[in-house]
PDB file of C-alpha atoms in Angstrom:
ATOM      1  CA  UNK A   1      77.014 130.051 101.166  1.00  0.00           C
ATOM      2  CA  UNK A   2      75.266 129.193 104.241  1.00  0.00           C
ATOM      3  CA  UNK A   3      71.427 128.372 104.336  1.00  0.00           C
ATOM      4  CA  UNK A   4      68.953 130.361 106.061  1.00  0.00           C
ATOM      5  CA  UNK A   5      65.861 128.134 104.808  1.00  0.00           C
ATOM      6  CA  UNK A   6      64.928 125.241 103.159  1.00  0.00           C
ATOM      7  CA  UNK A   7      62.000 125.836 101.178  1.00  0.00           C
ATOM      8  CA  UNK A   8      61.545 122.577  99.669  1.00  0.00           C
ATOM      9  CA  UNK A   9      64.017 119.326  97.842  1.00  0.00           C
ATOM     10  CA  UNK A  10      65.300 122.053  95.056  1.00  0.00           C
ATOM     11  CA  UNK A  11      64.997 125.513  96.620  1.00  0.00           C
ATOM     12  CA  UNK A  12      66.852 127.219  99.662  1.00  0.00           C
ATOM     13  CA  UNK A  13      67.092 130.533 101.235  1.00  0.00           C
ATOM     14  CA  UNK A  14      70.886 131.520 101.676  1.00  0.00           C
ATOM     15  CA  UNK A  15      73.169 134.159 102.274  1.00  0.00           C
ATOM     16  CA  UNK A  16      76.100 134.618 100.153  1.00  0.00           C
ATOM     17  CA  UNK A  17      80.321 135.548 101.309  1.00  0.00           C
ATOM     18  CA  UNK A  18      78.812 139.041 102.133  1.00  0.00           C
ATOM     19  CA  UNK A  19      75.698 137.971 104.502  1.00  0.00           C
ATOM     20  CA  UNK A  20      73.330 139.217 101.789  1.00  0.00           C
ATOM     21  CA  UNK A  21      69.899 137.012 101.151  1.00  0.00           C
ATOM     22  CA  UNK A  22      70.329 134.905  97.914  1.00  0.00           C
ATOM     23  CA  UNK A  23      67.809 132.573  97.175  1.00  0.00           C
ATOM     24  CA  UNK A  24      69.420 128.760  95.547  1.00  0.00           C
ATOM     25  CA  UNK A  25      67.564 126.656  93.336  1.00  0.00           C
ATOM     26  CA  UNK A  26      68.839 123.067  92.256  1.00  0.00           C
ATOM     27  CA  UNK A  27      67.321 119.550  92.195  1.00  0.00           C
ATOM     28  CA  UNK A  28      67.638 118.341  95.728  1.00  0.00           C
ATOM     29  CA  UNK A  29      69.745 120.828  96.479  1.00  0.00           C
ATOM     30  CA  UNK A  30      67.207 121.094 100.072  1.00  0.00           C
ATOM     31  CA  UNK A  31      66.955 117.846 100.673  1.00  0.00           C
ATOM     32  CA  UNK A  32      71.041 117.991 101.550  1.00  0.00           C
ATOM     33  CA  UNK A  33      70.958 121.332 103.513  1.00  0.00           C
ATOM     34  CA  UNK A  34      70.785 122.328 106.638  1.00  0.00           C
ATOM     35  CA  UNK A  35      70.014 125.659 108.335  1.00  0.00           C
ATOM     36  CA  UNK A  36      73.343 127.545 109.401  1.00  0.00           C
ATOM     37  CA  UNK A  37      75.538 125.310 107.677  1.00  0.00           C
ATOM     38  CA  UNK A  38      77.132 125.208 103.914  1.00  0.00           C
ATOM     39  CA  UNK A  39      75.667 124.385 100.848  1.00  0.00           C
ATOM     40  CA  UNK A  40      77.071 122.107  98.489  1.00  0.00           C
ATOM     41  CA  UNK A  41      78.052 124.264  95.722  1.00  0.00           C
ATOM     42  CA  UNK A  42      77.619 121.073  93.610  1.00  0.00           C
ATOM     43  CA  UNK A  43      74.409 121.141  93.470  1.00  0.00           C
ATOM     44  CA  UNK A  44      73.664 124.977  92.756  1.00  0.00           C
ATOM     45  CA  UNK A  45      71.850 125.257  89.629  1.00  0.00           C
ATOM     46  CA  UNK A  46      70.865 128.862  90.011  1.00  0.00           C
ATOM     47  CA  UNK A  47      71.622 131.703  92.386  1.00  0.00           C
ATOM     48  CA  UNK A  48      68.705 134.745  92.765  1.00  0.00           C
ATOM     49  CA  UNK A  49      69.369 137.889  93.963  1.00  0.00           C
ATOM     50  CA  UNK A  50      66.553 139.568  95.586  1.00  0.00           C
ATOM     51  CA  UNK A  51      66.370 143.527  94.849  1.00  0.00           C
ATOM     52  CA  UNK A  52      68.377 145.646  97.466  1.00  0.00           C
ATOM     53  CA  UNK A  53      65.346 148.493  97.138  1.00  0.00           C
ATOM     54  CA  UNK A  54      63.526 149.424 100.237  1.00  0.00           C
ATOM     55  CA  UNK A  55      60.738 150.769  97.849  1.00  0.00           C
ATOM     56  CA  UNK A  56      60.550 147.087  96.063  1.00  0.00           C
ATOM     57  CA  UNK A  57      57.780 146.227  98.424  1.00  0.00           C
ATOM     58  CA  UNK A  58      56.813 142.788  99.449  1.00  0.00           C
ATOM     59  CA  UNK A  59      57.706 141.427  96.193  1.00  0.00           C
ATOM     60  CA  UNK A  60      61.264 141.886  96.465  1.00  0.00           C
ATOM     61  CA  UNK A  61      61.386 140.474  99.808  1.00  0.00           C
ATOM     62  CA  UNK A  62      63.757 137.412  99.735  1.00  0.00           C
ATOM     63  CA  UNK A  63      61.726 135.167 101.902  1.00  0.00           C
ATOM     64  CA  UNK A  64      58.352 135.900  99.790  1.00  0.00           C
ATOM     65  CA  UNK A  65      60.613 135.559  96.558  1.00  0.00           C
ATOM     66  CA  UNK A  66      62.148 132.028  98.318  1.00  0.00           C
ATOM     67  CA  UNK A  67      58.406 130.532  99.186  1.00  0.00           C
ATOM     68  CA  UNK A  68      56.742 131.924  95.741  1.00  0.00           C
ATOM     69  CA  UNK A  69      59.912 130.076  94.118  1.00  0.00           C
ATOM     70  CA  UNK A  70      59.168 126.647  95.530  1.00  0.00           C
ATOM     71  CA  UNK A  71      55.878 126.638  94.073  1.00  0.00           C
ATOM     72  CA  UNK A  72      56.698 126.694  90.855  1.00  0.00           C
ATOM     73  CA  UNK A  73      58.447 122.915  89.302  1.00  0.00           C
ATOM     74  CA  UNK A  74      61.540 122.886  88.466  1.00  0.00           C
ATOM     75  CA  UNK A  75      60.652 122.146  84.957  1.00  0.00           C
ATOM     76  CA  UNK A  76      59.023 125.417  84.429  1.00  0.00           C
ATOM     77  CA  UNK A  77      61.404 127.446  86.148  1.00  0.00           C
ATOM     78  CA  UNK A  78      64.340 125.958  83.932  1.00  0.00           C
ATOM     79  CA  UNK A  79      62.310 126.622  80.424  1.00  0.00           C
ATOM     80  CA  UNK A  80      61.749 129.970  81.319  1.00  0.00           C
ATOM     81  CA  UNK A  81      65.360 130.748  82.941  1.00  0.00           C
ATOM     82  CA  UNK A  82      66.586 129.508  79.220  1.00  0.00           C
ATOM     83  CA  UNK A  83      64.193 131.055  77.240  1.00  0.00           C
ATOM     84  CA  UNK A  84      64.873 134.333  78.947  1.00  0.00           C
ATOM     85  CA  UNK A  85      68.522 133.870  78.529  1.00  0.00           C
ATOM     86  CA  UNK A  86      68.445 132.441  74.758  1.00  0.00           C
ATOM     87  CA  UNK A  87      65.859 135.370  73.450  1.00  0.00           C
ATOM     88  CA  UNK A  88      68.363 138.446  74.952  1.00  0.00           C
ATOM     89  CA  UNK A  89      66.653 139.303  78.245  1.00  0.00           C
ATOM     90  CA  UNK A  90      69.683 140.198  79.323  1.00  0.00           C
ATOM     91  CA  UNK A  91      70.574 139.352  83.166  1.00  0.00           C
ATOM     92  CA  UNK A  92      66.565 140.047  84.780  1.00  0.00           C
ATOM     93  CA  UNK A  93      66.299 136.412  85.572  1.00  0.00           C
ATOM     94  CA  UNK A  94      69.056 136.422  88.102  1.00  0.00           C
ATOM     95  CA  UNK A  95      69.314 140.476  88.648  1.00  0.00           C
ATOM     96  CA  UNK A  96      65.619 141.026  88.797  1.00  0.00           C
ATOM     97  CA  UNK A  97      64.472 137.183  90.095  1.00  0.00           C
ATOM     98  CA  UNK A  98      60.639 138.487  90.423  1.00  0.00           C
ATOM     99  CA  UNK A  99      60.536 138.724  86.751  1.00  0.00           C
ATOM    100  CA  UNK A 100      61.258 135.037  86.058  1.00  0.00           C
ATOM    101  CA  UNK A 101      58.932 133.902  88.742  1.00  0.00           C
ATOM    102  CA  UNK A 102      56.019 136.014  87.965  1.00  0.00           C
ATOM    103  CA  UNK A 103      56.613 134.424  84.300  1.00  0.00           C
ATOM    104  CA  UNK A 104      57.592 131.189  85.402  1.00  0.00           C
ATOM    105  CA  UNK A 105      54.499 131.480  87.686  1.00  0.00           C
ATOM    106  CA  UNK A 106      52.448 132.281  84.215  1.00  0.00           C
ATOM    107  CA  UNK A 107      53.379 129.249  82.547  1.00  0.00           C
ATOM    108  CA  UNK A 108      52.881 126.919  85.049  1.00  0.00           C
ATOM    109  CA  UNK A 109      49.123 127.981  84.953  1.00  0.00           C
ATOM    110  CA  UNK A 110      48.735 128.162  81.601  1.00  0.00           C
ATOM    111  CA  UNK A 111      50.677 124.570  80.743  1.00  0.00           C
ATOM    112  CA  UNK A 112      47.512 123.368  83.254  1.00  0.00           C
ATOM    113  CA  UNK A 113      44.934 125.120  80.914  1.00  0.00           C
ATOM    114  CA  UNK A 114      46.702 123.832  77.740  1.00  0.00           C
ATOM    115  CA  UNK A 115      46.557 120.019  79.424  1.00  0.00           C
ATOM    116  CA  UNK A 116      42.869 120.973  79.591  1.00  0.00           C
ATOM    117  CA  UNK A 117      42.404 122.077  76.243  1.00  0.00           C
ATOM    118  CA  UNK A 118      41.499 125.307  77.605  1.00  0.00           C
ATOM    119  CA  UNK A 119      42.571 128.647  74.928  1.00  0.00           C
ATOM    120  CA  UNK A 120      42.071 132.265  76.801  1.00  0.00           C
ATOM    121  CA  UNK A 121      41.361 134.690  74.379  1.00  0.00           C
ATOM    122  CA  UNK A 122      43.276 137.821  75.836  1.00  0.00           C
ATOM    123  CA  UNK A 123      41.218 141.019  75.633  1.00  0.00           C
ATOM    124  CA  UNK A 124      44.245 143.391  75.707  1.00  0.00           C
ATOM    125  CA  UNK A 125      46.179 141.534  73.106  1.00  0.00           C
ATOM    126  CA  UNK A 126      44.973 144.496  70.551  1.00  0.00           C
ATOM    127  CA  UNK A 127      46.504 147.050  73.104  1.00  0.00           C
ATOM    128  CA  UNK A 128      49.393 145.317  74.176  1.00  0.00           C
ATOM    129  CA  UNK A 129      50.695 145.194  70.445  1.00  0.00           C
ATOM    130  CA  UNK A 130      50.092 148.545  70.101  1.00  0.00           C
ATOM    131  CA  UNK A 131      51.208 150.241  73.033  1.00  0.00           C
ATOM    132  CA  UNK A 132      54.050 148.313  73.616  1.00  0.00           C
ATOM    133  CA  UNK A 133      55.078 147.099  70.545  1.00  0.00           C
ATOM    134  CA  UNK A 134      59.117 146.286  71.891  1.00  0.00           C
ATOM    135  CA  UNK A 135      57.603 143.984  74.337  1.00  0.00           C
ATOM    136  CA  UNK A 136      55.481 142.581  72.337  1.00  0.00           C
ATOM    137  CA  UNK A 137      58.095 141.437  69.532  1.00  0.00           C
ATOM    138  CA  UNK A 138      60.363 140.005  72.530  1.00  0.00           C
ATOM    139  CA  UNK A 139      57.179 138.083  74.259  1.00  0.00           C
ATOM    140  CA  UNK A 140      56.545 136.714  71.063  1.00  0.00           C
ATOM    141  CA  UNK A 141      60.399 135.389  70.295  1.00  0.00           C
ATOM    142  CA  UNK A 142      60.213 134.463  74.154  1.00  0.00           C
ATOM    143  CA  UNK A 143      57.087 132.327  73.713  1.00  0.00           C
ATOM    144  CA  UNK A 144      58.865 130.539  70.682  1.00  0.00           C
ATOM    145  CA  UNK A 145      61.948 129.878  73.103  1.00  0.00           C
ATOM    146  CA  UNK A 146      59.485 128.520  75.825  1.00  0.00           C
ATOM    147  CA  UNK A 147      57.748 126.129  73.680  1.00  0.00           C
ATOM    148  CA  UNK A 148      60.851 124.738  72.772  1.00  0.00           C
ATOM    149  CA  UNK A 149      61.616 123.219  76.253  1.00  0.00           C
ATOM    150  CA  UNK A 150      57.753 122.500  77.363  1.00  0.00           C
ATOM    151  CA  UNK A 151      54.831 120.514  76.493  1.00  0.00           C
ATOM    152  CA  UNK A 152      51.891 120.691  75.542  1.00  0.00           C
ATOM    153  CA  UNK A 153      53.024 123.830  73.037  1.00  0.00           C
ATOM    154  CA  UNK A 154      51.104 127.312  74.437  1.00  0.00           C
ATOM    155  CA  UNK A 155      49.005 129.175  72.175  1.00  0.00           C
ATOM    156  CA  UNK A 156      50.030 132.642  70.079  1.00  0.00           C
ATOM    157  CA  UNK A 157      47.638 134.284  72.422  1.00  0.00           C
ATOM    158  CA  UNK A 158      50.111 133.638  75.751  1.00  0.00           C
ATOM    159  CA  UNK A 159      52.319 136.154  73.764  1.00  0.00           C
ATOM    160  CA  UNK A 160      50.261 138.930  75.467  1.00  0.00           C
ATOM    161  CA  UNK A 161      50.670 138.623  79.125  1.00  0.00           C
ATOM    162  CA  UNK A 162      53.954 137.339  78.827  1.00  0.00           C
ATOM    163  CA  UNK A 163      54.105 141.050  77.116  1.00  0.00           C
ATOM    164  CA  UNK A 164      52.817 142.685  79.930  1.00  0.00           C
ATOM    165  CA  UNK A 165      55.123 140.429  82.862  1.00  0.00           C
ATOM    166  CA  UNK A 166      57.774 142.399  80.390  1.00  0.00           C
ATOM    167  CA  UNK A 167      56.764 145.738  80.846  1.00  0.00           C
ATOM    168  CA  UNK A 168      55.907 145.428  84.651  1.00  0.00           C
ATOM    169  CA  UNK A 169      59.164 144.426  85.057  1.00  0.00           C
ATOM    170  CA  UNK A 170      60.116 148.146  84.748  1.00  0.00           C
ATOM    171  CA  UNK A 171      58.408 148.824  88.257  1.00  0.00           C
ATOM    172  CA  UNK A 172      59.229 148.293  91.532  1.00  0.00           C
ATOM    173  CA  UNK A 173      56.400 146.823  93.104  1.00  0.00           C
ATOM    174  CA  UNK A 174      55.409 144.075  90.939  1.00  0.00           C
ATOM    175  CA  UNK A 175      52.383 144.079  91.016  1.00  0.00           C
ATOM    176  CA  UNK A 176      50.356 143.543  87.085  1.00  0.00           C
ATOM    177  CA  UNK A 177      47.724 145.385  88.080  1.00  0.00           C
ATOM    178  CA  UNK A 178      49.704 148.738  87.842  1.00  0.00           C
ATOM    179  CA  UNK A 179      50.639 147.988  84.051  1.00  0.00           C
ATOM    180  CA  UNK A 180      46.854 147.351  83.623  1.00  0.00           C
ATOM    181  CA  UNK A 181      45.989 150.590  84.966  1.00  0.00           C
ATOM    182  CA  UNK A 182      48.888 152.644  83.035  1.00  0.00           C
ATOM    183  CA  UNK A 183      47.561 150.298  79.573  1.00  0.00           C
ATOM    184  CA  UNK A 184      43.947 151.579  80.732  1.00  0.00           C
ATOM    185  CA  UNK A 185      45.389 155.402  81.118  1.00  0.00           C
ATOM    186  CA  UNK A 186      47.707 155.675  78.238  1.00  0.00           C
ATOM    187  CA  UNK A 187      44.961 154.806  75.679  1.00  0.00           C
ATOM    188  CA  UNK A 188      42.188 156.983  77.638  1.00  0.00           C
ATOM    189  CA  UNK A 189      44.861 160.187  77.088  1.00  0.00           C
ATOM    190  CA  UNK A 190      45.158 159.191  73.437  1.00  0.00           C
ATOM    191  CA  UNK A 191      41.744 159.408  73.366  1.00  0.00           C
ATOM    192  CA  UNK A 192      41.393 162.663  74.623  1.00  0.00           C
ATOM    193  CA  UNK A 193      43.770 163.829  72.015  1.00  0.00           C
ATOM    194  CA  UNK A 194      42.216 162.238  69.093  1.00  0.00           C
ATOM    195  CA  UNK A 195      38.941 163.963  69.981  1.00  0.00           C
ATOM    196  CA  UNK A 196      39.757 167.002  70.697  1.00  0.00           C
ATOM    197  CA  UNK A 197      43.027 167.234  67.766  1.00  0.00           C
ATOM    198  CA  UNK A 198      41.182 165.179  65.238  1.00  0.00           C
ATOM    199  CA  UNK A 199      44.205 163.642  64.499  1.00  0.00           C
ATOM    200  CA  UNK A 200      45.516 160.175  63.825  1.00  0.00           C
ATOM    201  CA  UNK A 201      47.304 158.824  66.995  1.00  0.00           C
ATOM    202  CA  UNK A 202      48.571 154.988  65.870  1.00  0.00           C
ATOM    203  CA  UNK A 203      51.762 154.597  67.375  1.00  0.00           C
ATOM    204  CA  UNK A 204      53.386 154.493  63.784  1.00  0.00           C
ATOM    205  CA  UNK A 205      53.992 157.800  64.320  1.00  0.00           C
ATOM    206  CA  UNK A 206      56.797 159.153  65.534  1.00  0.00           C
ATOM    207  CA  UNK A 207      55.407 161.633  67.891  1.00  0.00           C
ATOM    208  CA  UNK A 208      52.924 159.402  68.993  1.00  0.00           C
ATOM    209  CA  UNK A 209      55.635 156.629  70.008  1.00  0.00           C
ATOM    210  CA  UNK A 210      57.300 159.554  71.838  1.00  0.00           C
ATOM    211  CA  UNK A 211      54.529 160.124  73.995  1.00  0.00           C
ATOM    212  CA  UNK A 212      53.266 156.643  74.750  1.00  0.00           C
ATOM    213  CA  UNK A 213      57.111 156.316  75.604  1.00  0.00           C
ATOM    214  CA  UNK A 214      57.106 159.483  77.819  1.00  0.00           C
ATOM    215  CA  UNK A 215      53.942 158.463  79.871  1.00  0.00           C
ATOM    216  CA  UNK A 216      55.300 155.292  80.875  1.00  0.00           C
ATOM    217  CA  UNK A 217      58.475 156.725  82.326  1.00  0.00           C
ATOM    218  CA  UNK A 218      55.858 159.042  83.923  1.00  0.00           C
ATOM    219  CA  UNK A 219      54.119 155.706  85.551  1.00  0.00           C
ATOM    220  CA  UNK A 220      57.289 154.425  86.742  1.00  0.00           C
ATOM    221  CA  UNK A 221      58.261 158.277  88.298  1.00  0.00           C
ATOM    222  CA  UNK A 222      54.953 158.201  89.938  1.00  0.00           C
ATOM    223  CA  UNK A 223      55.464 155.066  91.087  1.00  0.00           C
ATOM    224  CA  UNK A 224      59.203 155.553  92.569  1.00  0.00           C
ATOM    225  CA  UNK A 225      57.567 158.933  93.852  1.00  0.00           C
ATOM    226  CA  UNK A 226      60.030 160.549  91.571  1.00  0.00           C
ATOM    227  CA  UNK A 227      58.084 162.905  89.336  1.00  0.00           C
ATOM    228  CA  UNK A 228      59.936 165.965  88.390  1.00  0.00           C
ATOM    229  CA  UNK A 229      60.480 169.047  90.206  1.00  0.00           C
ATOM    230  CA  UNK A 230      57.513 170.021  92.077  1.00  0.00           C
ATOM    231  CA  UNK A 231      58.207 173.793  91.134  1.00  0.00           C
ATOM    232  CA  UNK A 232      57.843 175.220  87.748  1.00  0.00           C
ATOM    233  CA  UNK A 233      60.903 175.389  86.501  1.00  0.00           C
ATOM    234  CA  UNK A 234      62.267 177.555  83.918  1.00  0.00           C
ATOM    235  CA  UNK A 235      61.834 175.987  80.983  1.00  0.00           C
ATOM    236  CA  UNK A 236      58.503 173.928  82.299  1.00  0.00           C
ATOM    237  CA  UNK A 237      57.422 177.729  82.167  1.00  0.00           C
ATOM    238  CA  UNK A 238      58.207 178.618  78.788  1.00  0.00           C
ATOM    239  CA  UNK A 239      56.687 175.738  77.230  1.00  0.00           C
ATOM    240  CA  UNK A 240      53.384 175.877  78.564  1.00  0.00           C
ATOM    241  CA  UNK A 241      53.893 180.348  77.735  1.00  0.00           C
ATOM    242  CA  UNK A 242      54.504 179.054  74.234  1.00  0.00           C
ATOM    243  CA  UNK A 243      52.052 176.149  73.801  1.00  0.00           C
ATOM    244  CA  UNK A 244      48.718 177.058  75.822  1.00  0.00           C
ATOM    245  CA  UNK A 245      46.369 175.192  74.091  1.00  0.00           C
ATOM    246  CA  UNK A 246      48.390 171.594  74.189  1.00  0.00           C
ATOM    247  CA  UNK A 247      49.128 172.937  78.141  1.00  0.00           C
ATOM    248  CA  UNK A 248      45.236 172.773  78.690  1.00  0.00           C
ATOM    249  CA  UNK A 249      45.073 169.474  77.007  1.00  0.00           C
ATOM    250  CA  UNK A 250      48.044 168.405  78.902  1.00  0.00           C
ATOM    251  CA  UNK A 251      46.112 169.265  82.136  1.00  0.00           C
ATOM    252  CA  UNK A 252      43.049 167.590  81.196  1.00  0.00           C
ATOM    253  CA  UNK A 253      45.844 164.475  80.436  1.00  0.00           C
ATOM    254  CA  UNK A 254      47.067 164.962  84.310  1.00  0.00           C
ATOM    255  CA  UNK A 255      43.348 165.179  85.491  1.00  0.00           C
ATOM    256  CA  UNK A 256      42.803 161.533  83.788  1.00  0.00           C
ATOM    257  CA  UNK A 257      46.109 160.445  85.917  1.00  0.00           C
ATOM    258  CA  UNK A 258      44.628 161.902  89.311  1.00  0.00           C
ATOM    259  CA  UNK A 259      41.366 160.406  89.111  1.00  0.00           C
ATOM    260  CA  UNK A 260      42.920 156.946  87.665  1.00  0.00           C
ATOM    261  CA  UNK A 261      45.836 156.730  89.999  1.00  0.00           C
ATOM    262  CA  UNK A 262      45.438 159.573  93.252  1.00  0.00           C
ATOM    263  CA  UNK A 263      48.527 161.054  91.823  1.00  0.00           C
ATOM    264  CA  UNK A 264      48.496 165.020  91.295  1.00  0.00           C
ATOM    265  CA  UNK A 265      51.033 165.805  88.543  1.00  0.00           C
ATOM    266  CA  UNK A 266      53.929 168.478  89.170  1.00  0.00           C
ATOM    267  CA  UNK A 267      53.738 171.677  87.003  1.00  0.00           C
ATOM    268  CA  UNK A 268      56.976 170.325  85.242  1.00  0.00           C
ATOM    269  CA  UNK A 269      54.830 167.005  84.303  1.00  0.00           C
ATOM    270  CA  UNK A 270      52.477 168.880  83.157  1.00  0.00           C
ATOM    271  CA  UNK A 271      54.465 170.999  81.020  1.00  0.00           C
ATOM    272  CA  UNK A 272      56.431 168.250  79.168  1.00  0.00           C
ATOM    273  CA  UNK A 273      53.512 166.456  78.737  1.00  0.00           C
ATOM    274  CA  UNK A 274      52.405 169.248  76.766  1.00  0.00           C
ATOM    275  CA  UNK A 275      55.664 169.352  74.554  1.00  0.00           C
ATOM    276  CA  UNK A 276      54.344 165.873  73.795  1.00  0.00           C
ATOM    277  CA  UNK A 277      50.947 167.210  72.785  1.00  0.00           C
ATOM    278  CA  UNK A 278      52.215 170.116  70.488  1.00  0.00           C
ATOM    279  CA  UNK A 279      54.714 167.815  69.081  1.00  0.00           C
ATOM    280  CA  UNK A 280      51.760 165.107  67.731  1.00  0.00           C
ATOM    281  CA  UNK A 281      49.750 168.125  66.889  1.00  0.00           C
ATOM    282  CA  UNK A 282      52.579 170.030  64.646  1.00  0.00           C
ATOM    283  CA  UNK A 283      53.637 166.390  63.035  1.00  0.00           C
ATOM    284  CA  UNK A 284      49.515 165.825  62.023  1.00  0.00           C
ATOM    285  CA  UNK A 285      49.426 169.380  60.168  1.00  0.00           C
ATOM    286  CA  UNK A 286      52.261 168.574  58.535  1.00  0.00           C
ATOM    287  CA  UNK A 287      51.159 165.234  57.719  1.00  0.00           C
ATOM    288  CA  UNK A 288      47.985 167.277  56.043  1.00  0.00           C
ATOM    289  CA  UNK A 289      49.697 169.477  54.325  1.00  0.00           C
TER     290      UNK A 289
END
């Protein structure tokens, strides 16, 4: 591998045997490089590979990646590179390198507040477990692994955002604040369906699981600009012919997304996002009965 960049003493900018970016982390690994000429594979700890995805954004761009990488100590970056690899992450920290720096990134900050004696009380946490209960079991387990290799110990509470670095690894862009807004969405549409249903919509159901699942693989559609067909399709058609009253909830849901996000849902959205409403409906009555 030849370097491109030296960032700083333990992180370099590199392209690999097939000219592609990679980005090579390793104490002093920078001080003994030079641009255009080999790196001592000796003294590669790690090797990042940036997302080949022209819709990744600025966050998958190597040299941003490279620069937000030699921020962060080497310390951190090797607790969270084992912790991700010891709780079952499988692969995102070298695969998907944005998702161990954005955590890595997360503990730094919140190792300073610890050293402070500073506890954030996260306001989502109640949310978080609820909505996205998977990542919320492996933040937890991830937290545990963490602690093991840092110090002082972080809080319970860091279980949370480290949550939500988990789930906005599922998008391109990176950026939190479009997990936020889907968090902010999802539970408005539940909402909307509790008042106007009556019904009980904690994700212990099964239906209700369904959904929550559905609308975030609507998030990351809208997101890839990937929703489905545009046109009705055939059977788009026949479920909102044989469900009209969950199709008028499901295009109050998809009136919620537009206003939220700017997005205007395609009739085939629409439509299986009423499936999703009949389906919590039909499971509630026969709940009651």
């Amino acid at each position: 591998m030849k370097a491109l960049r030296v960032l700083n003493n333990n992180v370099v900018l590199a392209s690999d045997e097939k000219d592609q970016p990679v980005i090579l982390t390793g104490r002093g690994i920078g001080f003994s490089s030079h641009q255009g000429k080999p790196v001592d594979p000796a003294l590669i700890e790690r090797v990042f590979v940036p997302a080949d995805d022209r819709d990744s954004g600025p966050a998958a761009d190597p040299h941003h990646l490279a620069e937000a990488l030699a921020l962060i100590s080497e310390e951190v970056l090797e607790a969270v590179v084992t912790a991700l690899g010891d709780v079952g992450i499988e692969g995102r920290e070298s695969t998907r390198p944005t998702l161990a720096i954005a955590v890595a990134d997360h503990i730094a900050g919140a190792l300073d507040r610890a050293a402070q004696g500073i506890v954030i009380e996260y306001p989502l946490r109640a949310e978080v477990q609820t909505l996205y209960a998977t990542e919320y079991a492996q933040a937890q387990l991830l937290l545990q692994a963490i602690n093991e290799h840092v110090s002082p110990r972080l809080e319970a509470s860091e279980a949370t955002p480290l949550a939500l670095h988990l789930v906005n690894a599922g998008f391109v862009s990176g950026d939190l604040s479009f997990t936020y807004t889907m968090t902010g969405v999802i539970q408005q549409m539940l909402a909307v369906i509790r008042e106007r249903y009556g019904i009980d919509v904690s994700h212990e159901a099964m239906n209700v699981a369904r959904f929550i699942t559905h609308v975030r693989y609507l998030f990351v559609r809208i997101q890839q600009h990937r929703q489905l067909t545009g046109h009705e399709s055939t059977i788009g058609k026949g479920i909102r012919q044989y469900y009209p009253e969950a199709t008028r909830t499901a295009q109050q849901l998809a009136t919620i997304v537009e206003l939220r996000l700017g997005r205007r849902l395609s009739e085939d959205e629409v439509s299986y996002l009423a499936l999703h409403v009949a389906r919590m409906t039909m499971e509630a009555d026969a709940t009651a009965a």
